[in-house]
Coordinates of C-alpha atoms and ligand atoms in Angstrom, one line a residue:
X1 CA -39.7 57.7 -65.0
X2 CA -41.7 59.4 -62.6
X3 CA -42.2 62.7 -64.2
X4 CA -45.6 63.5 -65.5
X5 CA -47.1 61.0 -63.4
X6 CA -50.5 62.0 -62.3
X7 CA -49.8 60.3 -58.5
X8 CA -46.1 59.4 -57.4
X9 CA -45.1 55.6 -57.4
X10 CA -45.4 53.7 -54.5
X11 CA -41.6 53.4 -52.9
X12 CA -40.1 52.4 -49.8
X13 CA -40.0 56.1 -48.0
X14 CA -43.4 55.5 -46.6
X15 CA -42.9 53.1 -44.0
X16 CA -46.5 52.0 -43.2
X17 CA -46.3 50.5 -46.9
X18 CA -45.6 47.4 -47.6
X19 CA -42.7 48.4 -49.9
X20 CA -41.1 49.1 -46.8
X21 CA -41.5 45.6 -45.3
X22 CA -40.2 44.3 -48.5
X23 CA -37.1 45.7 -48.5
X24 CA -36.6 45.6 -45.4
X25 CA -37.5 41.4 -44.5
X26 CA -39.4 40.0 -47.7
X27 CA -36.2 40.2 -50.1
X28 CA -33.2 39.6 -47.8
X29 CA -35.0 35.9 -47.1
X30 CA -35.6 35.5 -51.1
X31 CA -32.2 36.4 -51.6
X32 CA -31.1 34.1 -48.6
X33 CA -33.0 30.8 -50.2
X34 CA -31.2 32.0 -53.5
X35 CA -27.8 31.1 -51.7
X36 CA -29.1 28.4 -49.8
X37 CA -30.3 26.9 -53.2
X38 CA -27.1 27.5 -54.5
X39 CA -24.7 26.0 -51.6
X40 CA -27.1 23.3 -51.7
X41 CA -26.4 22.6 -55.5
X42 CA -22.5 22.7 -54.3
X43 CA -22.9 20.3 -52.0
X44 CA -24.3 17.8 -54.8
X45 CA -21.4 18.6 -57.3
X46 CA -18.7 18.1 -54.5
X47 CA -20.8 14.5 -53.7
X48 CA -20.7 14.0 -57.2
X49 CA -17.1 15.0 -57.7
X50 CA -16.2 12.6 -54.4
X51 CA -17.8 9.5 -55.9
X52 CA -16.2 10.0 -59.5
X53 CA -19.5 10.6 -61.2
X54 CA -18.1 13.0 -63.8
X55 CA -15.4 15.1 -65.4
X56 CA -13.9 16.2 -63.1
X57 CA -13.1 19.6 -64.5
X58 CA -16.7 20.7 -65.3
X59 CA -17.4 19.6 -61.3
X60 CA -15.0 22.1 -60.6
X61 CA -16.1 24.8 -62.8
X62 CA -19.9 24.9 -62.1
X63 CA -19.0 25.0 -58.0
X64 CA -16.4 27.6 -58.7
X65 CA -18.8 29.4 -60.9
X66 CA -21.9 28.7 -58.2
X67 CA -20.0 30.5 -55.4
X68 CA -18.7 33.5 -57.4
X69 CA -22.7 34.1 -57.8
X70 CA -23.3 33.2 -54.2
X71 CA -20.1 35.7 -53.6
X72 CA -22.2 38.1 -55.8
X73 CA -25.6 37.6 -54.0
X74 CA -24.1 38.2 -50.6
X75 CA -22.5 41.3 -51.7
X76 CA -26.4 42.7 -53.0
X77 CA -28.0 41.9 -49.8
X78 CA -25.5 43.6 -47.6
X79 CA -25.8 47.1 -50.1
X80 CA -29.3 46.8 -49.9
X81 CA -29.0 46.5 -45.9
X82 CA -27.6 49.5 -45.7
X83 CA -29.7 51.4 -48.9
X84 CA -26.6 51.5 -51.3
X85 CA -27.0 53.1 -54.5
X86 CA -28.4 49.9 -57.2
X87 CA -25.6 49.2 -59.7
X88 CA -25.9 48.9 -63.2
X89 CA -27.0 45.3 -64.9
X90 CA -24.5 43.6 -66.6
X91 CA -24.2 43.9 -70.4
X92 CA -25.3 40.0 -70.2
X93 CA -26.4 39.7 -73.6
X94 CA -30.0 39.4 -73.4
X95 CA -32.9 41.4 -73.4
X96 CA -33.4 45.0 -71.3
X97 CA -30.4 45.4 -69.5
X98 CA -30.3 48.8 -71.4
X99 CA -33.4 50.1 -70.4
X100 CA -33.0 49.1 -67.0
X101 CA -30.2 51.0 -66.9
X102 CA -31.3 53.9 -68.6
X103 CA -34.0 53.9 -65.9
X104 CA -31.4 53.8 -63.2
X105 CA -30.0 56.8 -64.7
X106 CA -33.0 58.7 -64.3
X107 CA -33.6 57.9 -60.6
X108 CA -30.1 59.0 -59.8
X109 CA -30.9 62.2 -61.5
X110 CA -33.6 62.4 -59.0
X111 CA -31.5 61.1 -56.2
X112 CA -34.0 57.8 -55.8
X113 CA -31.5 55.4 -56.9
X114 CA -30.7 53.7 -53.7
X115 CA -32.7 50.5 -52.3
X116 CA -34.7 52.3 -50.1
X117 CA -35.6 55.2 -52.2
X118 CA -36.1 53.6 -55.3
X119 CA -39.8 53.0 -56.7
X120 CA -41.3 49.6 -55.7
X121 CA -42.0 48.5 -58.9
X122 CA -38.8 49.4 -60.4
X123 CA -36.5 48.1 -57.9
X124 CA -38.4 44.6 -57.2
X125 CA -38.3 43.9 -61.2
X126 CA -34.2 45.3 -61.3
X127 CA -34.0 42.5 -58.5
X128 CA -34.8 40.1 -60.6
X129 CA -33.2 41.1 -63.4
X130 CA -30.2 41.6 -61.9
X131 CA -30.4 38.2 -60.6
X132 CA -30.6 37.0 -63.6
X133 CA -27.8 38.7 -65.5
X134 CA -25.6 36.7 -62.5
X135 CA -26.4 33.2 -63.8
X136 CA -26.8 35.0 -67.2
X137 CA -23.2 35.3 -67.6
X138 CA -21.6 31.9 -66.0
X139 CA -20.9 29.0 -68.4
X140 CA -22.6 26.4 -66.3
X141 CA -25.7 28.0 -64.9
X142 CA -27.3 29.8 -67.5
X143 CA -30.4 27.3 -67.5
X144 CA -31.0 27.1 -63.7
X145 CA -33.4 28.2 -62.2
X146 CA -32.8 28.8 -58.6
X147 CA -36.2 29.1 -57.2
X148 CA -37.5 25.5 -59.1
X149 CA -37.1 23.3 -55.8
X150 CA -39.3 25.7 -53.9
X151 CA -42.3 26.1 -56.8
X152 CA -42.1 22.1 -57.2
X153 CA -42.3 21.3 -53.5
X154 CA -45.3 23.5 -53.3
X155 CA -46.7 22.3 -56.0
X156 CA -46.4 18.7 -54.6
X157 CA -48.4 19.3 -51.3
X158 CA -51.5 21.0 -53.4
X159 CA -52.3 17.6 -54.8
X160 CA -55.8 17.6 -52.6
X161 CA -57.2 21.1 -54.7
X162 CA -55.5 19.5 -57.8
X163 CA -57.7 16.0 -57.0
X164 CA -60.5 17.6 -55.9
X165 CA -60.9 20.7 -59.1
X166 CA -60.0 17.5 -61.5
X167 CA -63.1 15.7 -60.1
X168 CA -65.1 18.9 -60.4
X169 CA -63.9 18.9 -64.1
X170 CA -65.4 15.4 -64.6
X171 CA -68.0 16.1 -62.7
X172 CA -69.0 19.1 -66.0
X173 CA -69.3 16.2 -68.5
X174 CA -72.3 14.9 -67.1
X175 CA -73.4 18.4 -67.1
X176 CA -72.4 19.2 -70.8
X177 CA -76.0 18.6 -72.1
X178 CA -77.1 21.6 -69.9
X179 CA -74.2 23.6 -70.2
X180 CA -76.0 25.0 -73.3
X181 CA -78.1 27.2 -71.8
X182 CA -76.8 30.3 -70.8
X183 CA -78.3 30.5 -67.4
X184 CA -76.1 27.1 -66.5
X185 CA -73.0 28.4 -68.4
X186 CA -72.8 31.6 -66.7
X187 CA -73.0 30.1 -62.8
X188 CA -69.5 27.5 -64.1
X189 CA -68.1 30.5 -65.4
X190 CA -68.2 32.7 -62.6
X191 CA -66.8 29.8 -60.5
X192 CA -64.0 29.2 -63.2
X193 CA -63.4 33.4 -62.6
X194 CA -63.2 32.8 -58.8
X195 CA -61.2 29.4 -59.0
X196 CA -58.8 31.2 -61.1
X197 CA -58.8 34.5 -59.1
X198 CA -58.3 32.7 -55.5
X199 CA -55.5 30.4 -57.5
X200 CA -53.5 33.4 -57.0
X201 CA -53.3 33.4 -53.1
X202 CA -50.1 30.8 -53.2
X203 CA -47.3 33.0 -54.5
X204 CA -44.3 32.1 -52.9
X205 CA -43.1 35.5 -53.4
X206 CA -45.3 36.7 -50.5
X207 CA -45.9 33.6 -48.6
X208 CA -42.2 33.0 -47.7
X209 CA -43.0 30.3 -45.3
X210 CA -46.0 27.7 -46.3
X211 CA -46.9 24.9 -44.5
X212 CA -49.0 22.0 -46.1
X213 CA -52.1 23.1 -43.5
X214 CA -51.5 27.0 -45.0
X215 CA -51.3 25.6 -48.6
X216 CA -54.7 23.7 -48.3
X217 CA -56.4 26.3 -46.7
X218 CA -55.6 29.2 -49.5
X219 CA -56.5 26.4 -52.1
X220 CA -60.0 25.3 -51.0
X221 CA -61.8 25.3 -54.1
X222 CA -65.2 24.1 -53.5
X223 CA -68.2 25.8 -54.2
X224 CA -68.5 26.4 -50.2
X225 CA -65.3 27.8 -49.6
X226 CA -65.9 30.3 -52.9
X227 CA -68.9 31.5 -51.4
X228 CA -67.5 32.1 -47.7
X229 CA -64.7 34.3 -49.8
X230 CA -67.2 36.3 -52.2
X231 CA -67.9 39.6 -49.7
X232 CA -64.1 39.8 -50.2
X233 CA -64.5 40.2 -53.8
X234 CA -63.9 44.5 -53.4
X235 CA -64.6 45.2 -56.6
X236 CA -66.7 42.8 -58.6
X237 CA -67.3 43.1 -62.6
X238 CA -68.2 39.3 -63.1
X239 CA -71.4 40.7 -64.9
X240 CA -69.7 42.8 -67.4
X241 CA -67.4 40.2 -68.1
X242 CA -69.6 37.4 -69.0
X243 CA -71.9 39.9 -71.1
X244 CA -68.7 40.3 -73.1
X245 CA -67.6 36.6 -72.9
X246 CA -71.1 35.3 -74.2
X247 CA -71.2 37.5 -77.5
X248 CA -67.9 35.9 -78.5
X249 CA -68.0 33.0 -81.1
X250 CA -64.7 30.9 -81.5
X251 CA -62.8 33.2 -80.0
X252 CA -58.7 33.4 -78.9
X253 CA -58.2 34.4 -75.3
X254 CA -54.7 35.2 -73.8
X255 CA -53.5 34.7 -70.3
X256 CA -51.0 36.7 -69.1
X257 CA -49.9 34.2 -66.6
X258 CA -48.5 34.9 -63.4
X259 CA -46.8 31.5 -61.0
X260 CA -46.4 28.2 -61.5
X261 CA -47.8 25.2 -59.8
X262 CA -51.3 25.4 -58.6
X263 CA -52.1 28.8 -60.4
X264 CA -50.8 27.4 -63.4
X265 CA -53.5 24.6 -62.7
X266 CA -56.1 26.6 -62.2
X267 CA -55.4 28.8 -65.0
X268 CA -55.4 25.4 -66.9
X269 CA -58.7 24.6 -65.8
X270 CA -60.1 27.7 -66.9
X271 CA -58.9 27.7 -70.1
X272 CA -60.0 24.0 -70.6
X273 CA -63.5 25.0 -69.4
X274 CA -63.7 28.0 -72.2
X275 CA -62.7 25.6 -75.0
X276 CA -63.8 22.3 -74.0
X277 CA -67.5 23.0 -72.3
X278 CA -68.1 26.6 -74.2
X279 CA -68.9 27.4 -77.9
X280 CA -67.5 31.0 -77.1
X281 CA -63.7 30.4 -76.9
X282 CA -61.7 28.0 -79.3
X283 CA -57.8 29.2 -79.0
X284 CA -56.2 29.7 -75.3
X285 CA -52.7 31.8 -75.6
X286 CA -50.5 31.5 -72.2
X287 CA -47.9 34.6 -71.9
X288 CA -45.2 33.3 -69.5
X289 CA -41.8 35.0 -68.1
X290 CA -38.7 34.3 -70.0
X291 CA -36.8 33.9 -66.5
X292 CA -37.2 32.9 -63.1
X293 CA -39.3 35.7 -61.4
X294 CA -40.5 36.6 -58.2
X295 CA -39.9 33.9 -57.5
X296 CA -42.8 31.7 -58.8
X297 CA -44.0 33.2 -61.9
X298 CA -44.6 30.6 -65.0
X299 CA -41.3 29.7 -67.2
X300 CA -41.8 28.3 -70.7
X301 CA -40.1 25.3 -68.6
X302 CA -42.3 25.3 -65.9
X303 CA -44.9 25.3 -68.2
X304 CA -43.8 22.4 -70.3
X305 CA -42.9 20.4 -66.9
X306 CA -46.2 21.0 -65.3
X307 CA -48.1 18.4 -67.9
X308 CA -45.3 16.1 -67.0
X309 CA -45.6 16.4 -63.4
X310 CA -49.2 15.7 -63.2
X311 CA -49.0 12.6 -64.9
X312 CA -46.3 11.0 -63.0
X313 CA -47.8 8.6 -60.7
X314 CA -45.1 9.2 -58.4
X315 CA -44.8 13.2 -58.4
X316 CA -48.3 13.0 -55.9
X317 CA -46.7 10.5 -53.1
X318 CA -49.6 11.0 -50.9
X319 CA -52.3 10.4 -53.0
X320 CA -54.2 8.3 -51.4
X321 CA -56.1 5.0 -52.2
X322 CA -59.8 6.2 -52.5
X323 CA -58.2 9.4 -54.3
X324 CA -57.3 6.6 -56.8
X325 CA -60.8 8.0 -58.7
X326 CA -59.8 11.2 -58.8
X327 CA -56.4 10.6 -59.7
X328 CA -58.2 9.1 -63.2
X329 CA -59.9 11.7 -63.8
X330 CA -56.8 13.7 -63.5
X331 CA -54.8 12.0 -66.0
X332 CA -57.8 12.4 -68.7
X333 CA -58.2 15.6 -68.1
X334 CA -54.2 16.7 -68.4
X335 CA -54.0 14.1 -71.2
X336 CA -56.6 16.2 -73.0
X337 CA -54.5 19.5 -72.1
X338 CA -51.8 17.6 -73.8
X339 CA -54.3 17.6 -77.2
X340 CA -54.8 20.7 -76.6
X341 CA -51.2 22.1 -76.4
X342 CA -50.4 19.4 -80.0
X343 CA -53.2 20.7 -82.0
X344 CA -52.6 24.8 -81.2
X345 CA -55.7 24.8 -78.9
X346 CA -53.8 25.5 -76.2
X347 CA -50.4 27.7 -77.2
X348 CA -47.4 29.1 -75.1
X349 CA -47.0 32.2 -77.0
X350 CA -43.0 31.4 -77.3
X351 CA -41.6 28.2 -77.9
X352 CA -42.4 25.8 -75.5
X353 CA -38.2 24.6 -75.6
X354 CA -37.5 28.0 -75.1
X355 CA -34.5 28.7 -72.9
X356 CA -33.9 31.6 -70.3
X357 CA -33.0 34.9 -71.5
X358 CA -33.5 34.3 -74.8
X359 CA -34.3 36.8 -77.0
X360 CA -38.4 36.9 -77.8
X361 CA -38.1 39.9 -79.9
X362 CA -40.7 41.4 -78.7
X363 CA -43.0 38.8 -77.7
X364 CA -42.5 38.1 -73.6
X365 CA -39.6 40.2 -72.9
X366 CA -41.9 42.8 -71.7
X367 CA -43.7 41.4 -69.1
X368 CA -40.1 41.4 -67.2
X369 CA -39.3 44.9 -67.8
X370 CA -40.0 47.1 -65.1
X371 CA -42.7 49.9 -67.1
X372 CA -46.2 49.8 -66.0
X373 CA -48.4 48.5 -69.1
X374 CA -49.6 51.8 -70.5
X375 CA -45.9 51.8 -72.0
X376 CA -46.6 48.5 -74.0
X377 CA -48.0 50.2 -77.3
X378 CA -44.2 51.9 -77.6
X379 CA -42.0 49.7 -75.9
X380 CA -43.4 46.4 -77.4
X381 CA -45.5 47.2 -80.3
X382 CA -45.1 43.7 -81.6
X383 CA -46.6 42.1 -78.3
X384 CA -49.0 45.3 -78.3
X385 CA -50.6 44.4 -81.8
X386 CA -50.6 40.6 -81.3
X387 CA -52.9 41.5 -78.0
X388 CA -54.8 44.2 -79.9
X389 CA -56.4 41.1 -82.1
X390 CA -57.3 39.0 -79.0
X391 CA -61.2 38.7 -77.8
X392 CA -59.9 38.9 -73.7
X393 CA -56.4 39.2 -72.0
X394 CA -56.4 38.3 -68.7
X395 CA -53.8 39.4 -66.4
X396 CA -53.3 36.9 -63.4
X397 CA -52.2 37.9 -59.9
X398 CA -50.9 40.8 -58.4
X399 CA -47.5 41.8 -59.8
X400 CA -49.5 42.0 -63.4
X401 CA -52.0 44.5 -61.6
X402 CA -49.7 46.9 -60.3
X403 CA -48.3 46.8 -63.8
X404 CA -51.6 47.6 -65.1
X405 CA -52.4 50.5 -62.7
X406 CA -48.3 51.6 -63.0
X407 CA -48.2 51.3 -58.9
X408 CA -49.0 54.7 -57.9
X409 CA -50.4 55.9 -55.1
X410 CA -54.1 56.3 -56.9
X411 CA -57.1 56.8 -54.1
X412 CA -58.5 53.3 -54.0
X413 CA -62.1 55.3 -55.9
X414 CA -59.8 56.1 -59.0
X415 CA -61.9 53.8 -61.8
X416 CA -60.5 50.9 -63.4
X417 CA -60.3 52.5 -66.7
X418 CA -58.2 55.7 -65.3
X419 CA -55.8 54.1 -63.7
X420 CA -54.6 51.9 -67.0
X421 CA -54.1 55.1 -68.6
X422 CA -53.1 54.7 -72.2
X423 CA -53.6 51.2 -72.1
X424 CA -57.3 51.5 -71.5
X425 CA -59.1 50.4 -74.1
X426 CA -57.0 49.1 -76.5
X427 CA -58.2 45.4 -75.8
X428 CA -60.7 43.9 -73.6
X429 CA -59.1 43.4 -70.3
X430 CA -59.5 41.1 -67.0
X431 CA -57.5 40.9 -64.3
X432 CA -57.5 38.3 -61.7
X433 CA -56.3 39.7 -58.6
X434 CA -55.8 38.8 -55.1
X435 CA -54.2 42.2 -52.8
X436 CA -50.7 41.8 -52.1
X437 CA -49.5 45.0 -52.8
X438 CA -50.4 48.5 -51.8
X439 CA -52.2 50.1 -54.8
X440 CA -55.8 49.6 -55.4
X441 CA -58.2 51.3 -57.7
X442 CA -62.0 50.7 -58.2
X443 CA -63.6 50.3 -54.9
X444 CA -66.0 52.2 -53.4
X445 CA -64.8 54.7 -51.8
X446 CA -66.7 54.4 -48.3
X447 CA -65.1 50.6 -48.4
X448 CA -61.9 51.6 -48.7
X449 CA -61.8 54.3 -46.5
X450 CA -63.8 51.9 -43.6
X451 CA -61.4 49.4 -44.2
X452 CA -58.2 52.1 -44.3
X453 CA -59.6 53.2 -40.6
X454 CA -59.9 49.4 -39.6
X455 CA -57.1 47.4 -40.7
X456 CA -54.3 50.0 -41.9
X457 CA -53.4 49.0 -44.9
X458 CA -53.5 45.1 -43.9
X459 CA -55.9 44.9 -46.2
X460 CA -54.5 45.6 -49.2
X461 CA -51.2 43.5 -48.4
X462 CA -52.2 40.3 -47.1
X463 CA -54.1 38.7 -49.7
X464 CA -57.5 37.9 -48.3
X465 CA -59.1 40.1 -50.3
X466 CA -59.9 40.5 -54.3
X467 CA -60.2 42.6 -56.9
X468 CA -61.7 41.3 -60.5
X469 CA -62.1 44.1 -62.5
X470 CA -62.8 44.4 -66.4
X471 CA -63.0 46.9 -69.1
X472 CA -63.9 46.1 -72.6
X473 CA -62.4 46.8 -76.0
X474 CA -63.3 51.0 -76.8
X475 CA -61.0 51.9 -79.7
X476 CA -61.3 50.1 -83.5
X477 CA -59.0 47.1 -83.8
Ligands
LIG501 O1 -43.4 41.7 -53.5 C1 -44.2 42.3 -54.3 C2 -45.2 41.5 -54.9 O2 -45.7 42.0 -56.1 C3 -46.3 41.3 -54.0 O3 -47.2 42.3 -54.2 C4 -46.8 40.0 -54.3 O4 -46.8 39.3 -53.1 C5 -45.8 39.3 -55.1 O5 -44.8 40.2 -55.2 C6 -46.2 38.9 -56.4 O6 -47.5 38.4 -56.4 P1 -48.1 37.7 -57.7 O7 -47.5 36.4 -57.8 O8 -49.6 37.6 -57.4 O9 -47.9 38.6 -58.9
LIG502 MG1 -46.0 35.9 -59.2

């Protein structure tokens, strides 16, 4: 895997990375609130099973079944504690476990196999995986999702950016008349590119522990708080983006989404804006994971749910009464998204009843294998072509970055378009991203360098700053 590489992958052996960190505290407390979740689910069956509120025997089964995972998880976390070799995945049945394991092969051949030799990227996505394969192969828990509770309850408390962007939304259709002109259209879109772009700030991946107060102040979206954020905006192709966004004509876009909740909203928004207030875009296609991962990345469940959600009067409890305004222009504008998703404006690029693990053939199992995207053409040539025939993908978040840019250790001057590698190119390409990982690529390199000497490499790791970089289409479709 890391042979002909032109820099190594970032892995845990440096310790002033933040690979280290995450080995080290970030994934024992994911893999903690996985067991919590789990003994918390226990507790309901044996409630249930005490008040006679089912057969009995199934009770049994899923809480038997629950703490052989939870036996299972426990086991992981103490092997990676003390940087045991990573096992094999499971033959589970569904997609990858091969070529994980083929992988793992390899890294043992070069004796980087263990948890805290092991390249970031690999290891974080084998996490995962392997996580899955352990619900994967029980009887009762292949549909859970064990990290739901935590993306719904943050969801829940970012009903004040959700009120506020809705309102903003409204807001456009008394603008629609002007909207016409370019000059107008290209000041929403830029703020669509930023809402979008700082939508990415609540992983719950990262931020392990959010309060409400934390929550609101990552999500202020008005056109203030955007501004106040711009000089952290480190790399900044908005112009070359909307030059090749306003010579489109009823064109598809795909989003390659990356978490649930309150990205998912803004991604929403965006998209709503390119088909509802532009002539440019007519098709939006999401791309979500087929399994919970890292915690809050989009599921063809959550995606389905989120619609739901938004609509419930009750889902909101704290909306207030003079947010009752906004709250109306809420329901319209999901209501619409609704449209949207029933007439193919809007379209999840799997099923939207699609259940984890199933087999996509090609068409989102990628995005949870552990190869950086320059392997997409030969690993998923089905997914590859599909995107080969879209107008703009746009990658959201972090994870989907170091993807792009294979998570090397690149100098932070390498361009945009070297660091994709194969990939460059092939289809015009944005990604949305706010730092939460070490590699970077396409600043300036007396930036970097100042803000290496300042701030270590807290820059690049704690998400206040951005990068939204784009190259365009350069081989024939
Ligand atoms: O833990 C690794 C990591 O990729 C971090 O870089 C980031 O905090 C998180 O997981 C995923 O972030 P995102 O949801 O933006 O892809
Ligand atoms: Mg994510």
């Amino acid at each position: 895997m890391t042979a002909q590489l032109p820099y190594p992958p970032l892995d845990p052996t440096d310790k002033n990375g933040f690979s280290y960190e995450t080995v080290l505290k970030r994934w024992p407390i994911i893999i903690t609130g996985v067991i919590d979740e789990l003994h918390q689910q226990c507790h309901n069956l044996s409630l249930e099973l005490q008040k006679g509120a089912g057969p009995r025997d199934i009770l049994e089964a899923k809480i038997k079944e629950a703490l052989a995972i939870v036996n299972e998880i426990s086991k992981l976390k103490y092997e990676m504690a003390r940087d045991r070799p990573l096992n094999p995945v499971p033959e589970d049945g569904e997609p990858y476990s091969d070529l994980y394991n083929k992988e793992l092969e390899s890294l043992a051949g070069e004796a980087k196999n263990t948890w805290f030799t092991a390249p970031w990227l690999y290891a974080e996505c084998y996490l995962y995986r392997l996580l899955r394969s352990y619900l994967a192969q029980t009887q009762h828990w292949k549909d859970f999702d064990p990290f739901l509770a935590q993306k719904i309850r943050t969801f829940k408390h970012s009903y004040n950016s959700i009120l506020q962007l809705a309102t903003s939304m409204h807001e456009l259709e008394a603008d629609k008349e002007i909207l016409v002109s370019d000059d107008k259209l290209e000041v929403f879109f830029r703020q669509m590119i930023q809402m979008s772009l700082w939508g990415n700030a609540t992983d719950l991946s990262l931020l392990t522990h959010l309060s409400v107060t934390d929550i609101e102040r990552l999500q202020a979206v008005g056109k203030e708080a955007q501004a106040a954020r711009h000089e952290f905006i480190l790399k900044d192709d908005q112009d070359a983006v909307w030059n090749h966004f306003k010579s489109l004509k009823k064109a598809r876009v795909d989003i390659i989404l990356d978490n649930s909740g309150f990205e998912l909203f803004t991604d929403l928004v965006f998209a709503d804006f390119l088909v509802t207030y532009t002539p440019h875009v007519d098709k939006v296609i999401f791309h979500p994971k087929m399994f919970p991962w890292f915690v809050s990345d989009v599921t063809p469940p959550d995606f389905a749910q989120s619609f739901e959600l938004l609509l419930d009067p009750a889902f909101f409890d704290s909306v207030s009464e003079d947010q009752s305004n906004n709250r109306q222009h809420l329901i319209a504008m999901v209501n619409r998204w609704k449209g949207y998703v029933e007439s193919g404006v809007f379209v999840l690029s799997v099923a939207l009843e699609s259940r984890f693990g199933e087999d996509t053939h090609d068409i989102a199992d990628f995005w949870t294998s552990p190869y950086p995207y320059w392997n997409m053409e030969s690993l998923a040539p089905e997914l590859f072509g599909r995107l080969k025939t879209s107008d703009l993908v746009i990658f959201k978040g972090d994870l989907n970055y170091r993807k792009l840019t294979g998570d090397l250790k690149w100098p932070a001057w390498t361009p945009f378009a070297e660091a994709l590698r194969g990939l460059a190119g092939s289809f015009p390409i944005l990604s949305l991203r706010t730092n939460k990982a070490d590699v970077v690529v396409g600043v300036d390199r007396a930036v970097a360098e100042e803000l290496d000497a300042k701030s270590g490499n807290k820059w690049r790791v704690d998400g206040s700053y951005a990068l939204i970089s784009f190259l365009g289409r350069t081989t024939d479709t």
